[in-house]
Amino acid sequence: METELILSIGIIIVLLILSAFFSGAETSMTASSKPRMHTLEQGGDKNARIVNSLWSAKERLIGSILLGNNLVNILASSIATSTLIGLFGETGVVYATLVMTALVLIFAEVLPKTYALRYADKAALASAPILRPIVYLFGPIALSVEAIVHATLSLFTGKDINVDVSEVAEEELRGAIDLHEGQGEEIRHERAMLRSILDLDDVTVEEIMTHRQHVNACDANDNPSKIIEDVLSSPYTRIPLWKDRQDNIVGVLHAKALLRAVRSHEGELDQETILSITNEPWFIPASTSLLSQLHAFRDRHAHFAIVVDEYGEMQGIVTLEDILEEIVGDISDEHDVEIEGVQSVGDDQYIVNGTVTIRDLNRQFEWRLPDDEASTIAGLILYEARQIPQVGQAFVFHNMRFEILERKRHQIISIRVSPLPE
């Protein structure tokens, strides 16, 4: 009798150890860092390669782990119940339930899962070689269970339960960026850059272009000396040339090409010579995404494009620098003209030009203003207010207060913006 009791206790202990392994393995495999495992695999870590291989079929992996865990837990409980019934009679069922619940909860669930959460990568690397043959052994049964689960879910939901992997991955990246801790300026800038990279495919060139009202361009019919003077006084190296009307762009003049022509012609240039050294304008749709345009700039070895609407009318210009600034923030050099767009006037109060983009404000102050319907702060106010506001009017939306300070005709020039207390 004593031998049987010792044997039963020994088997129960072994089964609890196996249960602890399955519980810890499940937690570590799901909580481990996928990017770090990928990096370790690239560095030649064999266990990391096994982890990634197992994770590639995660439903089979989880199914096999749960199958093994339930098997050992049920077997341990059955042996404990049988043993305690032999010792205490029918009340042994109660004792077995209480004892096994405590043992499984503490030593086979909470303890291994807590360890696996604290040392997820380490535990995943250690358990992967043991899990691989288990998954291979239980794989067919896990596949059958998986098929039953899919069929049951499809029956009750009536829809495909597959998830867009790319969407989930992007959401995970955005969540990881938001969890990037720190309040310093450098940390905030890093968060803004990473968010901007993910947004490149969702933002169009129309949202970041320089509007045609602010484009620095020259009249191709002007005297060559005036064109040279305008180019030299401009802070830009590429100047659009127009004829007859300002949105009829006939070429893009590069300052270096102009200076070379001035030197070779000893300063005596005519209009034909100037037109001959201009580059053909490159027209792009306003709906082009920044990611597509960035690739296009790279493929064409170009830095400058004219943005047109669906009617072929010029809307503005976009440059490679504009797109890069969407990622890294403003890039200023010794020739840039400083335009004051945002001015702090107190605690959480700012005077903002109407033409300042919502994306720039969100990036600078980590606000959450939507930019789906409007690209500038003035456009957002017009969209939300559904009217052309008067000077002195104030609006509250998106947990922000907007007060109109200056208006020119129908254009909002200046706004006082202040976040509301949470």
GROMACS .gro file of C-alpha atoms in nm:
model
  422
    1MET     CA    1   0.000   0.000   0.000
    2GLU     CA    2   0.280   0.239   0.092
    3THR     CA    3   0.463   0.158  -0.230
    4GLU     CA    4   0.152   0.232  -0.435
    5LEU     CA    5   0.103   0.559  -0.249
    6ILE     CA    6   0.463   0.668  -0.304
    7LEU     CA    7   0.438   0.569  -0.671
    8SER     CA    8   0.114   0.767  -0.713
    9ILE     CA    9   0.263   1.076  -0.546
   10GLY     CA   10   0.571   1.047  -0.767
   11ILE     CA   11   0.359   1.025  -1.083
   12ILE     CA   12   0.150   1.324  -0.971
   13ILE     CA   13   0.467   1.530  -0.910
   14VAL     CA   14   0.600   1.440  -1.258
   15LEU     CA   15   0.267   1.529  -1.415
   16LEU     CA   16   0.259   1.864  -1.230
   17ILE     CA   17   0.610   1.936  -1.358
   18LEU     CA   18   0.493   1.861  -1.712
   19SER     CA   19   0.188   2.081  -1.657
   20ALA     CA   20   0.414   2.363  -1.535
   21PHE     CA   21   0.628   2.321  -1.846
   22PHE     CA   22   0.329   2.342  -2.080
   23SER     CA   23   0.189   2.647  -1.899
   24GLY     CA   24   0.522   2.829  -1.903
   25ALA     CA   25   0.591   2.732  -2.263
   26GLU     CA   26   0.254   2.866  -2.377
   27THR     CA   27   0.309   3.200  -2.204
   28SER     CA   28   0.671   3.238  -2.315
   29MET     CA   29   0.595   3.151  -2.677
   30THR     CA   30   0.318   3.409  -2.697
   31ALA     CA   31   0.497   3.680  -2.493
   32SER     CA   32   0.843   3.652  -2.647
   33SER     CA   33   0.971   3.932  -2.869
   34LYS     CA   34   0.928   3.840  -3.236
   35PRO     CA   35   1.173   4.106  -3.359
   36ARG     CA   36   1.439   3.982  -3.116
   37MET     CA   37   1.383   3.620  -3.219
   38HIS     CA   38   1.420   3.724  -3.582
   39THR     CA   39   1.745   3.905  -3.500
   40LEU     CA   40   1.879   3.604  -3.306
   41GLU     CA   41   1.790   3.371  -3.594
   42GLN     CA   42   1.975   3.596  -3.837
   43GLY     CA   43   2.271   3.573  -3.601
   44GLY     CA   44   2.268   3.192  -3.618
   45ASP     CA   45   2.079   3.100  -3.299
   46LYS     CA   46   1.929   2.754  -3.362
   47ASN     CA   47   1.674   2.776  -3.082
   48ALA     CA   48   1.549   3.110  -3.214
   49ARG     CA   49   1.499   2.945  -3.554
   50ILE     CA   50   1.290   2.674  -3.384
   51VAL     CA   51   1.083   2.940  -3.202
   52ASN     CA   52   1.010   3.120  -3.530
   53SER     CA   53   0.929   2.793  -3.703
   54LEU     CA   54   0.683   2.696  -3.429
   55TRP     CA   55   0.528   3.043  -3.429
   56SER     CA   56   0.468   3.027  -3.803
   57ALA     CA   57   0.198   2.768  -3.728
   58LYS     CA   58   0.077   2.928  -3.405
   59GLU     CA   59  -0.267   2.766  -3.400
   60ARG     CA   60  -0.114   2.419  -3.420
   61LEU     CA   61   0.143   2.521  -3.156
   62ILE     CA   62  -0.118   2.650  -2.910
   63GLY     CA   63  -0.345   2.353  -2.980
   64SER     CA   64  -0.064   2.105  -2.908
   65ILE     CA   65   0.039   2.283  -2.587
   66LEU     CA   66  -0.318   2.298  -2.459
   67LEU     CA   67  -0.374   1.933  -2.550
   68GLY     CA   68  -0.064   1.825  -2.359
   69ASN     CA   69  -0.148   2.050  -2.064
   70ASN     CA   70  -0.502   1.919  -2.033
   71LEU     CA   71  -0.389   1.559  -2.065
   72VAL     CA   72  -0.139   1.582  -1.778
   73ASN     CA   73  -0.374   1.787  -1.559
   74ILE     CA   74  -0.665   1.547  -1.603
   75LEU     CA   75  -0.439   1.244  -1.552
   76ALA     CA   76  -0.289   1.394  -1.235
   77SER     CA   77  -0.635   1.476  -1.099
   78SER     CA   78  -0.762   1.125  -1.178
   79ILE     CA   79  -0.469   0.957  -1.003
   80ALA     CA   80  -0.502   1.188  -0.702
   81THR     CA   81  -0.876   1.120  -0.678
   82SER     CA   82  -0.828   0.744  -0.704
   83THR     CA   83  -0.553   0.747  -0.441
   84LEU     CA   84  -0.742   0.963  -0.191
   85ILE     CA   85  -1.064   0.763  -0.235
   86GLY     CA   86  -0.865   0.454  -0.141
   87LEU     CA   87  -0.741   0.632   0.171
   88PHE     CA   88  -1.050   0.829   0.285
   89GLY     CA   89  -1.341   0.676   0.100
   90GLU     CA   90  -1.597   0.898  -0.075
   91THR     CA   91  -1.470   1.211   0.101
   92GLY     CA   92  -1.144   1.157  -0.088
   93VAL     CA   93  -1.309   1.321  -0.388
   94VAL     CA   94  -1.339   1.647  -0.194
   95TYR     CA   95  -0.982   1.623  -0.066
   96ALA     CA   96  -0.852   1.546  -0.417
   97THR     CA   97  -1.039   1.843  -0.563
   98LEU     CA   98  -0.906   2.086  -0.302
   99VAL     CA   99  -0.549   1.956  -0.305
  100MET     CA  100  -0.515   1.931  -0.683
  101THR     CA  101  -0.677   2.272  -0.738
  102ALA     CA  102  -0.422   2.430  -0.503
  103LEU     CA  103  -0.125   2.242  -0.652
  104VAL     CA  104  -0.222   2.306  -1.016
  105LEU     CA  105  -0.307   2.670  -0.954
  106ILE     CA  106   0.014   2.756  -0.767
  107PHE     CA  107   0.280   2.526  -0.912
  108ALA     CA  108   0.144   2.444  -1.258
  109GLU     CA  109  -0.017   2.774  -1.356
  110VAL     CA  110   0.071   3.092  -1.163
  111LEU     CA  111   0.436   3.012  -1.087
  112PRO     CA  112   0.548   2.901  -1.437
  113LYS     CA  113   0.341   3.167  -1.613
  114THR     CA  114   0.483   3.442  -1.391
  115TYR     CA  115   0.838   3.324  -1.461
  116ALA     CA  116   0.764   3.299  -1.834
  117LEU     CA  117   0.626   3.655  -1.840
  118ARG     CA  118   0.934   3.794  -1.666
  119TYR     CA  119   1.183   3.602  -1.880
  120ALA     CA  120   0.978   3.541  -2.195
  121ASP     CA  121   1.265   3.531  -2.447
  122LYS     CA  122   1.485   3.312  -2.228
  123ALA     CA  123   1.201   3.069  -2.152
  124ALA     CA  124   1.094   3.051  -2.517
  125LEU     CA  125   1.448   2.968  -2.633
  126ALA     CA  126   1.479   2.699  -2.365
  127SER     CA  127   1.140   2.535  -2.427
  128ALA     CA  128   1.143   2.544  -2.809
  129PRO     CA  129   1.361   2.229  -2.865
  130ILE     CA  130   1.134   2.029  -2.631
  131LEU     CA  131   0.815   2.166  -2.785
  132ARG     CA  132   0.910   2.078  -3.141
  133PRO     CA  133   0.869   1.696  -3.108
  134ILE     CA  134   0.556   1.747  -2.895
  135VAL     CA  135   0.398   1.965  -3.165
  136TYR     CA  136   0.499   1.706  -3.425
  137LEU     CA  137   0.341   1.429  -3.215
  138PHE     CA  138   0.019   1.613  -3.130
  139GLY     CA  139   0.003   1.798  -3.463
  140PRO     CA  140  -0.261   1.579  -3.633
  141ILE     CA  141  -0.491   1.596  -3.331
  142ALA     CA  142  -0.436   1.973  -3.299
  143LEU     CA  143  -0.523   2.015  -3.670
  144SER     CA  144  -0.849   1.826  -3.616
  145VAL     CA  145  -0.933   2.044  -3.317
  146GLU     CA  146  -0.846   2.352  -3.520
  147ALA     CA  147  -1.080   2.243  -3.801
  148ILE     CA  148  -1.364   2.189  -3.553
  149VAL     CA  149  -1.301   2.534  -3.399
  150HIS     CA  150  -1.304   2.705  -3.739
  151ALA     CA  151  -1.621   2.525  -3.843
  152THR     CA  152  -1.794   2.614  -3.515
  153LEU     CA  153  -1.693   2.980  -3.533
  154SER     CA  154  -1.801   3.004  -3.896
  155LEU     CA  155  -2.134   2.845  -3.807
  156PHE     CA  156  -2.211   3.097  -3.532
  157THR     CA  157  -2.048   3.411  -3.678
  158GLY     CA  158  -2.141   3.347  -4.040
  159LYS     CA  159  -1.827   3.519  -4.163
  160ASP     CA  160  -1.464   3.454  -4.238
  161ILE     CA  161  -1.259   3.473  -3.918
  162ASN     CA  162  -0.928   3.531  -4.096
  163VAL     CA  163  -0.758   3.857  -4.004
  164ASP     CA  164  -0.553   4.084  -4.228
  165VAL     CA  165  -0.202   4.010  -4.104
  166SER     CA  166  -0.053   4.334  -4.242
  167GLU     CA  167  -0.318   4.540  -4.062
  168VAL     CA  168  -0.255   4.364  -3.734
  169ALA     CA  169   0.121   4.407  -3.773
  170GLU     CA  170   0.083   4.780  -3.836
  171GLU     CA  171  -0.142   4.818  -3.532
  172GLU     CA  172   0.114   4.636  -3.321
  173LEU     CA  173   0.386   4.870  -3.447
  174ARG     CA  174   0.176   5.176  -3.368
  175GLY     CA  175   0.106   5.042  -3.021
  176ALA     CA  176   0.476   4.975  -2.963
  177ILE     CA  177   0.558   5.331  -3.074
  178ASP     CA  178   0.301   5.479  -2.834
  179LEU     CA  179   0.449   5.271  -2.553
  180HIS     CA  180   0.797   5.407  -2.627
  181GLU     CA  181   0.853   5.567  -2.287
  182GLY     CA  182   0.995   5.909  -2.212
  183GLN     CA  183   0.885   6.270  -2.220
  184GLY     CA  184   1.209   6.433  -2.339
  185GLU     CA  185   1.227   6.620  -2.668
  186GLU     CA  186   1.444   6.350  -2.824
  187ILE     CA  187   1.200   6.072  -2.731
  188ARG     CA  188   0.903   6.273  -2.861
  189HIS     CA  189   1.088   6.332  -3.188
  190GLU     CA  190   1.161   5.960  -3.223
  191ARG     CA  191   0.794   5.875  -3.171
  192ALA     CA  192   0.690   6.135  -3.428
  193MET     CA  193   0.938   6.001  -3.686
  194LEU     CA  194   0.824   5.642  -3.644
  195ARG     CA  195   0.456   5.736  -3.670
  196SER     CA  196   0.529   5.943  -3.982
  197ILE     CA  197   0.697   5.648  -4.155
  198LEU     CA  198   0.387   5.435  -4.100
  199ASP     CA  199   0.166   5.717  -4.230
  200LEU     CA  200   0.350   5.763  -4.561
  201ASP     CA  201   0.110   5.539  -4.750
  202ASP     CA  202  -0.196   5.711  -4.599
  203VAL     CA  203  -0.099   6.073  -4.672
  204THR     CA  204  -0.128   6.229  -5.018
  205VAL     CA  205   0.098   6.490  -5.174
  206GLU     CA  206  -0.196   6.730  -5.170
  207GLU     CA  207  -0.173   6.741  -4.791
  208ILE     CA  208   0.193   6.850  -4.778
  209MET     CA  209   0.243   7.041  -5.105
  210THR     CA  210   0.325   7.410  -5.128
  211HIS     CA  211   0.002   7.569  -5.251
  212ARG     CA  212   0.018   7.753  -5.583
  213GLN     CA  213  -0.049   8.081  -5.400
  214HIS     CA  214   0.287   8.045  -5.226
  215VAL     CA  215   0.491   7.899  -5.515
  216ASN     CA  216   0.799   8.104  -5.606
  217ALA     CA  217   0.783   8.108  -5.988
  218CYS     CA  218   0.908   8.326  -6.274
  219ASP     CA  219   0.742   8.449  -6.593
  220ALA     CA  220   0.923   8.297  -6.891
  221ASN     CA  221   0.839   8.609  -7.093
  222ASP     CA  222   1.028   8.837  -6.854
  223ASN     CA  223   1.358   8.990  -6.947
  224PRO     CA  224   1.643   8.740  -6.893
  225SER     CA  225   1.816   8.977  -6.652
  226LYS     CA  226   1.503   8.989  -6.435
  227ILE     CA  227   1.475   8.609  -6.438
  228ILE     CA  228   1.839   8.584  -6.330
  229GLU     CA  229   1.778   8.837  -6.053
  230ASP     CA  230   1.466   8.650  -5.934
  231VAL     CA  231   1.648   8.317  -5.928
  232LEU     CA  232   1.945   8.458  -5.736
  233SER     CA  233   1.717   8.625  -5.480
  234SER     CA  234   1.512   8.309  -5.429
  235PRO     CA  235   1.594   8.070  -5.140
  236TYR     CA  236   1.520   7.774  -5.372
  237THR     CA  237   1.740   7.605  -5.633
  238ARG     CA  238   1.453   7.497  -5.862
  239ILE     CA  239   1.219   7.764  -5.996
  240PRO     CA  240   0.911   7.687  -6.211
  241LEU     CA  241   0.870   7.900  -6.526
  242TRP     CA  242   0.521   7.991  -6.649
  243LYS     CA  243   0.378   8.150  -6.962
  244ASP     CA  244   0.058   8.350  -7.013
  245ARG     CA  245  -0.086   8.246  -6.675
  246GLN     CA  246   0.078   8.140  -6.349
  247ASP     CA  247  -0.056   7.785  -6.347
  248ASN     CA  248   0.074   7.714  -6.700
  249ILE     CA  249   0.415   7.571  -6.605
  250VAL     CA  250   0.643   7.525  -6.908
  251GLY     CA  251   0.965   7.425  -6.736
  252VAL     CA  252   1.168   7.407  -6.418
  253LEU     CA  253   1.485   7.616  -6.405
  254HIS     CA  254   1.772   7.496  -6.189
  255ALA     CA  255   1.994   7.767  -6.040
  256LYS     CA  256   2.315   7.576  -6.122
  257ALA     CA  257   2.214   7.531  -6.485
  258LEU     CA  258   2.137   7.903  -6.506
  259LEU     CA  259   2.473   8.004  -6.357
  260ARG     CA  260   2.657   7.772  -6.598
  261ALA     CA  261   2.468   7.929  -6.889
  262VAL     CA  262   2.550   8.280  -6.764
  263ARG     CA  263   2.916   8.190  -6.749
  264SER     CA  264   2.929   8.022  -7.089
  265HIS     CA  265   2.741   8.311  -7.256
  266GLU     CA  266   2.932   8.576  -7.060
  267GLY     CA  267   2.612   8.710  -6.911
  268GLU     CA  268   2.433   8.763  -7.244
  269LEU     CA  269   2.129   8.536  -7.230
  270ASP     CA  270   1.807   8.543  -7.424
  271GLN     CA  271   1.471   8.381  -7.354
  272GLU     CA  272   1.536   8.090  -7.592
  273THR     CA  273   1.860   8.005  -7.411
  274ILE     CA  274   1.687   8.011  -7.074
  275LEU     CA  275   1.406   7.788  -7.199
  276SER     CA  276   1.661   7.547  -7.349
  277ILE     CA  277   1.826   7.484  -7.012
  278THR     CA  278   1.503   7.423  -6.822
  279ASN     CA  279   1.391   7.074  -6.727
  280GLU     CA  280   1.059   6.943  -6.848
  281PRO     CA  281   0.797   6.978  -6.573
  282TRP     CA  282   0.682   6.657  -6.410
  283PHE     CA  283   0.310   6.655  -6.331
  284ILE     CA  284   0.165   6.419  -6.071
  285PRO     CA  285  -0.193   6.366  -5.940
  286ALA     CA  286  -0.284   6.528  -5.610
  287SER     CA  287  -0.404   6.189  -5.482
  288THR     CA  288  -0.056   6.029  -5.503
  289SER     CA  289   0.053   5.886  -5.169
  290LEU     CA  290   0.379   6.003  -5.014
  291LEU     CA  291   0.520   5.649  -5.020
  292SER     CA  292   0.451   5.614  -5.393
  293GLN     CA  293   0.594   5.958  -5.463
  294LEU     CA  294   0.904   5.886  -5.259
  295HIS     CA  295   0.968   5.575  -5.471
  296ALA     CA  296   0.896   5.778  -5.786
  297PHE     CA  297   1.148   6.046  -5.687
  298ARG     CA  298   1.407   5.776  -5.628
  299ASP     CA  299   1.337   5.594  -5.957
  300ARG     CA  300   1.344   5.914  -6.167
  301HIS     CA  301   1.635   6.068  -5.974
  302ALA     CA  302   1.416   6.377  -5.939
  303HIS     CA  303   1.348   6.618  -5.655
  304PHE     CA  304   1.062   6.833  -5.784
  305ALA     CA  305   0.707   6.772  -5.914
  306ILE     CA  306   0.402   6.979  -6.009
  307VAL     CA  307   0.079   6.867  -5.837
  308VAL     CA  308  -0.240   6.879  -6.048
  309ASP     CA  309  -0.603   6.799  -5.970
  310GLU     CA  310  -0.840   6.575  -6.166
  311TYR     CA  311  -0.900   6.856  -6.417
  312GLY     CA  312  -0.529   6.900  -6.487
  313GLU     CA  313  -0.514   7.234  -6.305
  314MET     CA  314  -0.200   7.308  -6.109
  315GLN     CA  315  -0.255   7.290  -5.733
  316GLY     CA  316   0.099   7.336  -5.607
  317ILE     CA  317   0.443   7.178  -5.597
  318VAL     CA  318   0.599   6.901  -5.391
  319THR     CA  319   0.968   6.824  -5.344
  320LEU     CA  320   1.172   6.538  -5.207
  321GLU     CA  321   1.257   6.759  -4.910
  322ASP     CA  322   0.886   6.801  -4.833
  323ILE     CA  323   0.845   6.424  -4.800
  324LEU     CA  324   1.161   6.384  -4.594
  325GLU     CA  325   1.039   6.660  -4.362
  326GLU     CA  326   0.724   6.458  -4.304
  327ILE     CA  327   0.948   6.193  -4.150
  328VAL     CA  328   1.223   6.384  -3.971
  329GLY     CA  329   1.056   6.722  -3.917
  330ASP     CA  330   1.155   7.059  -4.059
  331ILE     CA  331   1.490   7.067  -4.240
  332SER     CA  332   1.627   7.421  -4.247
  333ASP     CA  333   1.945   7.543  -4.408
  334GLU     CA  334   2.114   7.882  -4.437
  335HIS     CA  335   1.893   7.978  -4.733
  336ASP     CA  336   1.556   7.886  -4.588
  337VAL     CA  337   1.309   8.160  -4.509
  338GLU     CA  338   1.182   8.137  -4.154
  339ILE     CA  339   0.802   8.157  -4.141
  340GLU     CA  340   0.657   8.178  -3.791
  341GLY     CA  341   0.364   7.943  -3.795
  342VAL     CA  342   0.315   7.864  -3.426
  343GLN     CA  343   0.374   8.096  -3.132
  344SER     CA  344   0.336   8.002  -2.766
  345VAL     CA  345   0.152   8.271  -2.569
  346GLY     CA  346   0.111   8.102  -2.231
  347ASP     CA  347   0.045   7.772  -2.065
  348ASP     CA  348  -0.094   7.544  -2.335
  349GLN     CA  349  -0.203   7.838  -2.553
  350TYR     CA  350  -0.073   7.892  -2.905
  351ILE     CA  351  -0.128   8.143  -3.185
  352VAL     CA  352  -0.134   7.935  -3.504
  353ASN     CA  353  -0.141   8.047  -3.866
  354GLY     CA  354  -0.437   7.905  -4.056
  355THR     CA  355  -0.206   7.747  -4.314
  356VAL     CA  356  -0.016   7.537  -4.059
  357THR     CA  357  -0.084   7.169  -4.128
  358ILE     CA  358  -0.258   6.947  -3.878
  359ARG     CA  359   0.016   6.687  -3.916
  360ASP     CA  360   0.281   6.939  -3.810
  361LEU     CA  361   0.080   7.033  -3.502
  362ASN     CA  362   0.018   6.670  -3.409
  363ARG     CA  363   0.386   6.593  -3.454
  364GLN     CA  364   0.509   6.892  -3.253
  365PHE     CA  365   0.266   6.875  -2.962
  366GLU     CA  366   0.153   6.509  -2.982
  367TRP     CA  367  -0.208   6.617  -3.031
  368ARG     CA  368  -0.469   6.386  -3.186
  369LEU     CA  369  -0.643   6.620  -3.429
  370PRO     CA  370  -0.790   6.430  -3.727
  371ASP     CA  371  -0.653   6.506  -4.071
  372ASP     CA  372  -0.890   6.292  -4.279
  373GLU     CA  373  -1.114   6.577  -4.399
  374ALA     CA  374  -0.871   6.872  -4.389
  375SER     CA  375  -0.495   6.917  -4.408
  376THR     CA  376  -0.460   7.260  -4.239
  377ILE     CA  377  -0.588   7.390  -3.907
  378ALA     CA  378  -0.805   7.647  -4.090
  379GLY     CA  379  -0.955   7.371  -4.304
  380LEU     CA  380  -1.035   7.166  -3.994
  381ILE     CA  381  -1.221   7.459  -3.837
  382LEU     CA  382  -1.422   7.517  -4.155
  383TYR     CA  383  -1.510   7.148  -4.176
  384GLU     CA  384  -1.617   7.119  -3.813
  385ALA     CA  385  -1.795   7.457  -3.789
  386ARG     CA  386  -1.979   7.414  -4.123
  387GLN     CA  387  -1.956   7.792  -4.167
  388ILE     CA  388  -1.708   8.072  -4.229
  389PRO     CA  389  -1.648   8.197  -3.876
  390GLN     CA  390  -1.626   8.558  -3.764
  391VAL     CA  391  -1.333   8.711  -3.578
  392GLY     CA  392  -1.382   8.648  -3.207
  393GLN     CA  393  -1.585   8.330  -3.249
  394ALA     CA  394  -1.466   8.028  -3.055
  395PHE     CA  395  -1.528   7.659  -3.117
  396VAL     CA  396  -1.465   7.350  -2.907
  397PHE     CA  397  -1.411   7.012  -3.069
  398HIS     CA  398  -1.170   6.720  -3.037
  399ASN     CA  399  -1.103   6.834  -2.677
  400MET     CA  400  -0.949   7.158  -2.807
  401ARG     CA  401  -1.062   7.522  -2.809
  402PHE     CA  402  -1.019   7.730  -3.124
  403GLU     CA  403  -1.065   8.109  -3.122
  404ILE     CA  404  -1.061   8.304  -3.450
  405LEU     CA  405  -0.820   8.598  -3.417
  406GLU     CA  406  -0.786   8.722  -3.776
  407ARG     CA  407  -0.967   8.667  -4.104
  408LYS     CA  408  -0.895   8.804  -4.451
  409ARG     CA  409  -1.201   8.789  -4.673
  410HIS     CA  410  -1.305   8.422  -4.648
  411GLN     CA  411  -0.966   8.293  -4.533
  412ILE     CA  412  -0.883   8.223  -4.168
  413ILE     CA  413  -0.545   8.382  -4.101
  414SER     CA  414  -0.480   8.334  -3.729
  415ILE     CA  415  -0.627   8.113  -3.454
  416ARG     CA  416  -0.569   8.080  -3.081
  417VAL     CA  417  -0.551   7.709  -2.999
  418SER     CA  418  -0.557   7.565  -2.649
  419PRO     CA  419  -0.611   7.205  -2.530
  420LEU     CA  420  -0.890   7.164  -2.277
  421PRO     CA  421  -0.812   7.011  -1.936
  422GLU     CA  422  -0.873   6.636  -1.934
   0.00000   0.00000   0.00000
